[in-house]
């Protein structure tokens, strides 16, 4: 869900977070050291890899078993009659 929310807010990468942080630094709300840089936020991780893929349902690797088509009554094999009744 975080990917959807971030996308709605226009946040699509770690660099976008970095821009928010450095805007807060420029506003005097956050502080920084001489070693801090916007470059610290570039290509840190992919949002899909971090926030979506670990929580996605696992796909089954086995293929489904295909059942044979039912045989039609050929007149020679015995018929099976199903009787439905209301039991008291």
mmCIF file of N, CA, C and O in Angstrom:
data_model
loop_
_atom_site.group_PDB
_atom_site.id
_atom_site.type_symbol
_atom_site.label_atom_id
_atom_site.label_comp_id
_atom_site.label_asym_id
_atom_site.label_seq_id
_atom_site.Cartn_x
_atom_site.Cartn_y
_atom_site.Cartn_z
ATOM 1 N N UNK A 1 0.823 -1.192 0.000
ATOM 2 C CA UNK A 1 0.000 0.000 0.000
ATOM 3 C C UNK A 1 0.869 1.258 0.000
ATOM 4 O O UNK A 1 0.466 2.282 -0.529
ATOM 5 N N UNK A 2 2.047 1.160 0.588
ATOM 6 C CA UNK A 2 2.914 2.338 0.651
ATOM 7 C C UNK A 2 3.294 2.829 -0.742
ATOM 8 O O UNK A 2 3.388 4.041 -0.964
ATOM 9 N N UNK A 3 3.477 1.918 -1.685
ATOM 10 C CA UNK A 3 3.823 2.337 -3.044
ATOM 11 C C UNK A 3 2.683 3.160 -3.644
ATOM 12 O O UNK A 3 2.924 4.184 -4.292
ATOM 13 N N UNK A 4 1.460 2.750 -3.400
ATOM 14 C CA UNK A 4 0.295 3.483 -3.912
ATOM 15 C C UNK A 4 0.205 4.867 -3.276
ATOM 16 O O UNK A 4 -0.018 5.862 -3.967
ATOM 17 N N UNK A 5 0.394 4.933 -1.967
ATOM 18 C CA UNK A 5 0.324 6.218 -1.261
ATOM 19 C C UNK A 5 1.453 7.134 -1.722
ATOM 20 O O UNK A 5 1.227 8.306 -2.052
ATOM 21 N N UNK A 6 2.686 6.622 -1.739
ATOM 22 C CA UNK A 6 3.813 7.432 -2.189
ATOM 23 C C UNK A 6 3.610 7.919 -3.620
ATOM 24 O O UNK A 6 3.895 9.071 -3.934
ATOM 25 N N UNK A 7 3.126 7.042 -4.492
ATOM 26 C CA UNK A 7 2.890 7.433 -5.882
ATOM 27 C C UNK A 7 1.863 8.550 -5.961
ATOM 28 O O UNK A 7 2.020 9.505 -6.728
ATOM 29 N N UNK A 8 0.826 8.464 -5.143
ATOM 30 C CA UNK A 8 -0.203 9.508 -5.097
ATOM 31 C C UNK A 8 0.394 10.838 -4.638
ATOM 32 O O UNK A 8 -0.043 11.904 -5.067
ATOM 33 N N UNK A 9 1.389 10.785 -3.758
ATOM 34 C CA UNK A 9 2.060 11.980 -3.260
ATOM 35 C C UNK A 9 3.170 12.454 -4.202
ATOM 36 O O UNK A 9 3.822 13.465 -3.942
ATOM 37 N N UNK A 10 3.434 11.678 -5.271
ATOM 38 C CA UNK A 10 4.496 12.059 -6.198
ATOM 39 C C UNK A 10 5.867 11.566 -5.776
ATOM 40 O O UNK A 10 6.882 12.008 -6.314
ATOM 41 N N UNK A 11 5.910 10.648 -4.828
ATOM 42 C CA UNK A 11 7.181 10.092 -4.341
ATOM 43 C C UNK A 11 7.376 8.751 -5.024
ATOM 44 O O UNK A 11 6.638 7.805 -4.774
ATOM 45 N N UNK A 12 8.372 8.688 -5.902
ATOM 46 C CA UNK A 12 8.576 7.470 -6.680
ATOM 47 C C UNK A 12 9.956 6.854 -6.498
ATOM 48 O O UNK A 12 10.246 5.808 -7.064
ATOM 49 N N UNK A 13 10.808 7.507 -5.723
ATOM 50 C CA UNK A 13 12.159 6.984 -5.515
ATOM 51 C C UNK A 13 12.731 7.533 -4.217
ATOM 52 O O UNK A 13 12.191 8.476 -3.627
ATOM 53 N N UNK A 14 13.838 6.945 -3.811
ATOM 54 C CA UNK A 14 14.527 7.427 -2.605
ATOM 55 C C UNK A 14 15.009 8.866 -2.804
ATOM 56 O O UNK A 14 15.060 9.646 -1.855
ATOM 57 N N UNK A 15 15.344 9.203 -4.031
ATOM 58 C CA UNK A 15 15.786 10.571 -4.320
ATOM 59 C C UNK A 15 14.684 11.582 -4.011
ATOM 60 O O UNK A 15 14.967 12.696 -3.535
ATOM 61 N N UNK A 16 13.425 11.204 -4.251
ATOM 62 C CA UNK A 16 12.309 12.090 -3.907
ATOM 63 C C UNK A 16 12.268 12.334 -2.398
ATOM 64 O O UNK A 16 11.987 13.452 -1.952
ATOM 65 N N UNK A 17 12.547 11.308 -1.608
ATOM 66 C CA UNK A 17 12.626 11.467 -0.147
ATOM 67 C C UNK A 17 13.761 12.420 0.199
ATOM 68 O O UNK A 17 13.629 13.291 1.062
ATOM 69 N N UNK A 18 14.895 12.252 -0.491
ATOM 70 C CA UNK A 18 16.037 13.137 -0.270
ATOM 71 C C UNK A 18 15.699 14.591 -0.530
ATOM 72 O O UNK A 18 16.120 15.482 0.216
ATOM 73 N N UNK A 19 14.928 14.850 -1.584
ATOM 74 C CA UNK A 19 14.520 16.230 -1.873
ATOM 75 C C UNK A 19 13.653 16.790 -0.747
ATOM 76 O O UNK A 19 13.792 17.962 -0.375
ATOM 77 N N UNK A 20 12.782 15.968 -0.186
ATOM 78 C CA UNK A 20 11.960 16.425 0.938
ATOM 79 C C UNK A 20 12.841 16.749 2.132
ATOM 80 O O UNK A 20 12.661 17.780 2.793
ATOM 81 N N UNK A 21 13.797 15.851 2.424
ATOM 82 C CA UNK A 21 14.704 16.069 3.557
ATOM 83 C C UNK A 21 15.485 17.364 3.364
ATOM 84 O O UNK A 21 15.580 18.195 4.285
ATOM 85 N N UNK A 22 16.044 17.574 2.170
ATOM 86 C CA UNK A 22 16.840 18.776 1.963
ATOM 87 C C UNK A 22 15.986 20.039 1.886
ATOM 88 O O UNK A 22 16.464 21.130 2.221
ATOM 89 N N UNK A 23 14.720 19.915 1.518
ATOM 90 C CA UNK A 23 13.817 21.072 1.631
ATOM 91 C C UNK A 23 13.582 21.418 3.098
ATOM 92 O O UNK A 23 13.515 22.597 3.459
ATOM 93 N N UNK A 24 13.459 20.401 3.928
ATOM 94 C CA UNK A 24 13.290 20.641 5.374
ATOM 95 C C UNK A 24 14.569 21.216 5.980
ATOM 96 O O UNK A 24 14.519 22.044 6.901
ATOM 97 N N UNK A 25 15.725 20.825 5.465
ATOM 98 C CA UNK A 25 16.996 21.405 5.908
ATOM 99 C C UNK A 25 17.044 22.880 5.525
ATOM 100 O O UNK A 25 17.404 23.743 6.346
ATOM 101 N N UNK A 26 16.664 23.173 4.277
ATOM 102 C CA UNK A 26 16.662 24.567 3.803
ATOM 103 C C UNK A 26 15.706 25.435 4.611
ATOM 104 O O UNK A 26 15.958 26.631 4.807
ATOM 105 N N UNK A 27 14.614 24.847 5.082
ATOM 106 C CA UNK A 27 13.634 25.589 5.879
ATOM 107 C C UNK A 27 14.084 25.736 7.332
ATOM 108 O O UNK A 27 13.421 26.411 8.116
ATOM 109 N N UNK A 28 15.193 25.088 7.696
ATOM 110 C CA UNK A 28 15.697 25.187 9.060
ATOM 111 C C UNK A 28 15.044 24.216 10.021
ATOM 112 O O UNK A 28 15.264 24.294 11.230
ATOM 113 N N UNK A 29 14.250 23.286 9.517
ATOM 114 C CA UNK A 29 13.569 22.311 10.377
ATOM 115 C C UNK A 29 14.500 21.149 10.700
ATOM 116 O O UNK A 29 14.537 20.674 11.831
ATOM 117 N N UNK A 30 15.243 20.687 9.703
ATOM 118 C CA UNK A 30 16.244 19.628 9.899
ATOM 119 C C UNK A 30 17.625 20.254 9.846
ATOM 120 O O UNK A 30 17.822 21.327 9.268
ATOM 121 N N UNK A 31 18.573 19.558 10.409
ATOM 122 C CA UNK A 31 19.968 19.988 10.317
ATOM 123 C C UNK A 31 20.747 18.983 9.487
ATOM 124 O O UNK A 31 20.251 17.911 9.149
ATOM 125 N N UNK A 32 21.990 19.340 9.147
ATOM 126 C CA UNK A 32 22.829 18.419 8.383
ATOM 127 C C UNK A 32 24.283 18.666 8.731
ATOM 128 O O UNK A 32 24.647 19.710 9.265
ATOM 129 N N UNK A 33 25.083 17.672 8.401
ATOM 130 C CA UNK A 33 26.525 17.811 8.570
ATOM 131 C C UNK A 33 27.137 18.126 7.205
ATOM 132 O O UNK A 33 26.451 18.086 6.181
ATOM 133 N N UNK A 34 28.414 18.412 7.182
ATOM 134 C CA UNK A 34 29.092 18.680 5.917
ATOM 135 C C UNK A 34 29.144 17.446 5.025
ATOM 136 O O UNK A 34 29.290 17.558 3.812
ATOM 137 N N UNK A 35 29.037 16.272 5.623
ATOM 138 C CA UNK A 35 29.086 15.030 4.842
ATOM 139 C C UNK A 35 27.740 14.663 4.229
ATOM 140 O O UNK A 35 27.671 13.817 3.350
ATOM 141 N N UNK A 36 26.651 15.255 4.679
ATOM 142 C CA UNK A 36 25.321 14.935 4.157
ATOM 143 C C UNK A 36 25.140 15.546 2.775
ATOM 144 O O UNK A 36 25.543 16.688 2.515
ATOM 145 N N UNK A 37 24.519 14.760 1.877
ATOM 146 C CA UNK A 37 24.340 15.201 0.499
ATOM 147 C C UNK A 37 23.085 14.563 -0.074
ATOM 148 O O UNK A 37 22.681 13.478 0.322
ATOM 149 N N UNK A 38 22.513 15.250 -1.050
ATOM 150 C CA UNK A 38 21.369 14.677 -1.773
ATOM 151 C C UNK A 38 21.786 13.385 -2.464
ATOM 152 O O UNK A 38 20.969 12.490 -2.674
ATOM 153 N N UNK A 39 23.061 13.269 -2.806
ATOM 154 C CA UNK A 39 23.578 12.059 -3.451
ATOM 155 C C UNK A 39 23.396 10.826 -2.563
ATOM 156 O O UNK A 39 23.341 9.710 -3.073
ATOM 157 N N UNK A 40 23.297 11.012 -1.261
ATOM 158 C CA UNK A 40 23.089 9.882 -0.336
ATOM 159 C C UNK A 40 21.756 9.184 -0.592
ATOM 160 O O UNK A 40 21.567 8.046 -0.173
ATOM 161 N N UNK A 41 20.850 9.848 -1.265
ATOM 162 C CA UNK A 41 19.511 9.308 -1.492
ATOM 163 C C UNK A 41 19.317 8.742 -2.895
ATOM 164 O O UNK A 41 18.259 8.233 -3.204
ATOM 165 N N UNK A 42 20.310 8.837 -3.746
ATOM 166 C CA UNK A 42 20.158 8.380 -5.133
ATOM 167 C C UNK A 42 20.346 6.883 -5.241
ATOM 168 O O UNK A 42 21.331 6.333 -4.760
ATOM 169 N N UNK A 43 19.392 6.213 -5.878
ATOM 170 C CA UNK A 43 19.456 4.773 -6.194
ATOM 171 C C UNK A 43 19.783 3.911 -4.974
ATOM 172 O O UNK A 43 20.571 2.981 -5.054
ATOM 173 N N UNK A 44 19.157 4.219 -3.836
ATOM 174 C CA UNK A 44 19.382 3.414 -2.625
ATOM 175 C C UNK A 44 18.686 2.064 -2.768
ATOM 176 O O UNK A 44 19.293 1.020 -2.568
ATOM 177 N N UNK A 45 17.408 2.075 -3.110
ATOM 178 C CA UNK A 45 16.652 0.850 -3.376
ATOM 179 C C UNK A 45 15.430 1.194 -4.207
ATOM 180 O O UNK A 45 15.033 2.338 -4.301
ATOM 181 N N UNK A 46 14.876 0.185 -4.823
ATOM 182 C CA UNK A 46 13.675 0.324 -5.630
ATOM 183 C C UNK A 46 12.448 0.151 -4.730
ATOM 184 O O UNK A 46 12.393 -0.788 -3.933
ATOM 185 N N UNK A 47 11.495 1.040 -4.843
ATOM 186 C CA UNK A 47 10.308 0.968 -3.985
ATOM 187 C C UNK A 47 9.529 -0.325 -4.180
ATOM 188 O O UNK A 47 9.008 -0.889 -3.227
ATOM 189 N N UNK A 48 9.401 -0.799 -5.420
ATOM 190 C CA UNK A 48 8.687 -2.059 -5.652
ATOM 191 C C UNK A 48 9.387 -3.213 -4.943
ATOM 192 O O UNK A 48 8.740 -4.046 -4.313
ATOM 193 N N UNK A 49 10.711 -3.257 -5.040
ATOM 194 C CA UNK A 49 11.474 -4.330 -4.392
ATOM 195 C C UNK A 49 11.377 -4.259 -2.875
ATOM 196 O O UNK A 49 11.346 -5.280 -2.194
ATOM 197 N N UNK A 50 11.319 -3.061 -2.332
ATOM 198 C CA UNK A 50 11.308 -2.899 -0.880
ATOM 199 C C UNK A 50 9.926 -2.994 -0.250
ATOM 200 O O UNK A 50 9.765 -3.572 0.820
ATOM 201 N N UNK A 51 8.921 -2.429 -0.920
ATOM 202 C CA UNK A 51 7.609 -2.288 -0.291
ATOM 203 C C UNK A 51 6.506 -3.163 -0.871
ATOM 204 O O UNK A 51 5.468 -3.329 -0.247
ATOM 205 N N UNK A 52 6.688 -3.717 -2.058
ATOM 206 C CA UNK A 52 5.612 -4.497 -2.677
ATOM 207 C C UNK A 52 5.953 -5.977 -2.805
ATOM 208 O O UNK A 52 5.191 -6.831 -2.360
ATOM 209 N N UNK A 53 7.064 -6.294 -3.415
ATOM 210 C CA UNK A 53 7.393 -7.698 -3.699
ATOM 211 C C UNK A 53 7.445 -8.583 -2.454
ATOM 212 O O UNK A 53 6.956 -9.710 -2.502
ATOM 213 N N UNK A 54 8.002 -8.123 -1.326
ATOM 214 C CA UNK A 54 8.028 -9.016 -0.152
ATOM 215 C C UNK A 54 6.641 -9.385 0.379
ATOM 216 O O UNK A 54 6.490 -10.365 1.090
ATOM 217 N N UNK A 55 5.637 -8.598 0.031
ATOM 218 C CA UNK A 55 4.292 -8.823 0.559
ATOM 219 C C UNK A 55 3.329 -9.378 -0.484
ATOM 220 O O UNK A 55 2.158 -9.609 -0.181
ATOM 221 N N UNK A 56 3.802 -9.577 -1.690
ATOM 222 C CA UNK A 56 2.958 -10.131 -2.748
ATOM 223 C C UNK A 56 2.727 -11.614 -2.498
ATOM 224 O O UNK A 56 3.601 -12.299 -1.953
ATOM 225 N N UNK A 57 1.563 -12.129 -2.867
ATOM 226 C CA UNK A 57 1.301 -13.564 -2.677
ATOM 227 C C UNK A 57 2.290 -14.392 -3.486
ATOM 228 O O UNK A 57 2.683 -14.017 -4.589
ATOM 229 N N UNK A 58 2.706 -15.485 -2.902
ATOM 230 C CA UNK A 58 3.638 -16.391 -3.574
ATOM 231 C C UNK A 58 2.888 -17.164 -4.649
ATOM 232 O O UNK A 58 1.783 -17.627 -4.437
ATOM 233 N N UNK A 59 3.516 -17.307 -5.795
ATOM 234 C CA UNK A 59 2.913 -18.091 -6.873
ATOM 235 C C UNK A 59 3.349 -19.533 -6.734
ATOM 236 O O UNK A 59 4.491 -19.821 -6.410
ATOM 237 N N UNK A 60 2.422 -20.419 -6.989
ATOM 238 C CA UNK A 60 2.737 -21.839 -6.947
ATOM 239 C C UNK A 60 3.527 -22.193 -8.199
ATOM 240 O O UNK A 60 3.154 -21.829 -9.302
ATOM 241 N N UNK A 61 4.614 -22.898 -8.001
ATOM 242 C CA UNK A 61 5.448 -23.241 -9.150
ATOM 243 C C UNK A 61 4.937 -24.474 -9.885
ATOM 244 O O UNK A 61 5.257 -24.693 -11.041
ATOM 245 N N UNK A 62 4.152 -25.306 -9.214
ATOM 246 C CA UNK A 62 3.630 -26.512 -9.849
ATOM 247 C C UNK A 62 2.458 -26.153 -10.750
ATOM 248 O O UNK A 62 1.651 -25.303 -10.441
ATOM 249 N N UNK A 63 2.388 -26.821 -11.878
ATOM 250 C CA UNK A 63 1.259 -26.590 -12.771
ATOM 251 C C UNK A 63 0.051 -27.377 -12.267
ATOM 252 O O UNK A 63 0.187 -28.370 -11.562
ATOM 253 N N UNK A 64 -1.109 -26.923 -12.646
ATOM 254 C CA UNK A 64 -2.333 -27.604 -12.229
ATOM 255 C C UNK A 64 -2.441 -28.950 -12.919
ATOM 256 O O UNK A 64 -2.077 -29.105 -14.080
ATOM 257 N N UNK A 65 -3.001 -29.896 -12.198
ATOM 258 C CA UNK A 65 -3.229 -31.215 -12.763
ATOM 259 C C UNK A 65 -4.461 -31.139 -13.663
ATOM 260 O O UNK A 65 -5.503 -30.643 -13.265
ATOM 261 N N UNK A 66 -4.305 -31.616 -14.859
ATOM 262 C CA UNK A 66 -5.414 -31.609 -15.810
ATOM 263 C C UNK A 66 -6.127 -32.947 -15.720
ATOM 264 O O UNK A 66 -5.525 -34.005 -15.882
ATOM 265 N N UNK A 67 -7.412 -32.881 -15.442
ATOM 266 C CA UNK A 67 -8.218 -34.090 -15.329
ATOM 267 C C UNK A 67 -8.747 -34.483 -16.704
ATOM 268 O O UNK A 67 -9.035 -33.624 -17.539
ATOM 269 N N UNK A 68 -8.889 -35.772 -16.938
ATOM 270 C CA UNK A 68 -9.430 -36.188 -18.231
ATOM 271 C C UNK A 68 -10.910 -35.831 -18.331
ATOM 272 O O UNK A 68 -11.610 -35.718 -17.328
ATOM 273 N N UNK A 69 -11.375 -35.678 -19.543
ATOM 274 C CA UNK A 69 -12.788 -35.379 -19.771
ATOM 275 C C UNK A 69 -13.622 -36.584 -19.353
ATOM 276 O O UNK A 69 -13.195 -37.731 -19.492
ATOM 277 N N UNK A 70 -14.820 -36.366 -18.819
ATOM 278 C CA UNK A 70 -15.661 -37.497 -18.423
ATOM 279 C C UNK A 70 -16.068 -38.315 -19.642
ATOM 280 O O UNK A 70 -16.267 -37.779 -20.736
ATOM 281 N N UNK A 71 -16.179 -39.620 -19.452
ATOM 282 C CA UNK A 71 -16.587 -40.509 -20.544
ATOM 283 C C UNK A 71 -18.100 -40.461 -20.694
ATOM 284 O O UNK A 71 -18.831 -40.407 -19.721
ATOM 285 N N UNK A 72 -18.534 -40.470 -21.924
ATOM 286 C CA UNK A 72 -19.964 -40.486 -22.200
ATOM 287 C C UNK A 72 -20.474 -41.921 -22.108
ATOM 288 O O UNK A 72 -19.744 -42.887 -22.336
ATOM 289 N N UNK A 73 -21.733 -42.089 -21.799
ATOM 290 C CA UNK A 73 -22.348 -43.411 -21.723
ATOM 291 C C UNK A 73 -22.376 -44.017 -23.117
ATOM 292 O O UNK A 73 -22.876 -43.424 -24.070
ATOM 293 N N UNK A 74 -21.799 -45.175 -23.256
ATOM 294 C CA UNK A 74 -21.706 -45.807 -24.578
ATOM 295 C C UNK A 74 -22.713 -46.938 -24.777
ATOM 296 O O UNK A 74 -22.678 -47.638 -25.774
ATOM 297 N N UNK A 75 -23.599 -47.163 -23.831
ATOM 298 C CA UNK A 75 -24.598 -48.211 -23.960
ATOM 299 C C UNK A 75 -24.128 -49.558 -23.431
ATOM 300 O O UNK A 75 -24.921 -50.459 -23.242
ATOM 301 N N UNK A 76 -22.843 -49.717 -23.212
ATOM 302 C CA UNK A 76 -22.338 -51.003 -22.735
ATOM 303 C C UNK A 76 -21.979 -50.981 -21.249
ATOM 304 O O UNK A 76 -22.159 -51.942 -20.548
ATOM 305 N N UNK A 77 -21.458 -49.871 -20.787
ATOM 306 C CA UNK A 77 -21.072 -49.825 -19.373
ATOM 307 C C UNK A 77 -22.309 -49.592 -18.512
ATOM 308 O O UNK A 77 -23.305 -49.034 -18.968
ATOM 309 N N UNK A 78 -22.291 -50.062 -17.275
ATOM 310 C CA UNK A 78 -23.475 -49.909 -16.416
ATOM 311 C C UNK A 78 -23.753 -48.443 -16.114
ATOM 312 O O UNK A 78 -22.843 -47.647 -15.980
ATOM 313 N N UNK A 79 -25.018 -48.150 -16.027
ATOM 314 C CA UNK A 79 -25.420 -46.792 -15.672
ATOM 315 C C UNK A 79 -25.453 -46.651 -14.155
ATOM 316 O O UNK A 79 -25.745 -47.590 -13.446
ATOM 317 N N UNK A 80 -25.208 -45.454 -13.737
ATOM 318 C CA UNK A 80 -25.322 -45.150 -12.311
ATOM 319 C C UNK A 80 -26.471 -44.172 -12.165
ATOM 320 O O UNK A 80 -26.504 -43.135 -12.819
ATOM 321 N N UNK A 81 -27.424 -44.528 -11.328
ATOM 322 C CA UNK A 81 -28.577 -43.653 -11.110
ATOM 323 C C UNK A 81 -28.432 -42.992 -9.764
ATOM 324 O O UNK A 81 -28.110 -43.634 -8.769
ATOM 325 N N UNK A 82 -28.631 -41.720 -9.734
ATOM 326 C CA UNK A 82 -28.590 -40.964 -8.492
ATOM 327 C C UNK A 82 -30.028 -40.725 -8.059
ATOM 328 O O UNK A 82 -30.855 -40.261 -8.848
ATOM 329 N N UNK A 83 -30.305 -41.041 -6.839
ATOM 330 C CA UNK A 83 -31.662 -40.865 -6.297
ATOM 331 C C UNK A 83 -31.585 -39.795 -5.219
ATOM 332 O O UNK A 83 -30.808 -39.906 -4.285
ATOM 333 N N UNK A 84 -32.359 -38.770 -5.402
ATOM 334 C CA UNK A 84 -32.418 -37.715 -4.423
ATOM 335 C C UNK A 84 -33.719 -37.838 -3.647
ATOM 336 O O UNK A 84 -34.768 -38.020 -4.232
ATOM 337 N N UNK A 85 -33.616 -37.753 -2.352
ATOM 338 C CA UNK A 85 -34.828 -37.825 -1.546
ATOM 339 C C UNK A 85 -34.731 -36.857 -0.382
ATOM 340 O O UNK A 85 -33.648 -36.471 0.024
ATOM 341 N N UNK A 86 -35.873 -36.523 0.143
ATOM 342 C CA UNK A 86 -35.929 -35.719 1.350
ATOM 343 C C UNK A 86 -35.957 -36.683 2.529
ATOM 344 O O UNK A 86 -36.863 -37.489 2.640
ATOM 345 N N UNK A 87 -34.968 -36.610 3.327
ATOM 346 C CA UNK A 87 -34.926 -37.498 4.498
ATOM 347 C C UNK A 87 -35.492 -36.754 5.690
ATOM 348 O O UNK A 87 -35.252 -35.589 5.894
ATOM 349 N N UNK A 88 -36.256 -37.485 6.483
ATOM 350 C CA UNK A 88 -36.907 -36.885 7.660
ATOM 351 C C UNK A 88 -36.013 -37.058 8.852
ATOM 352 O O UNK A 88 -35.392 -37.986 9.129
#
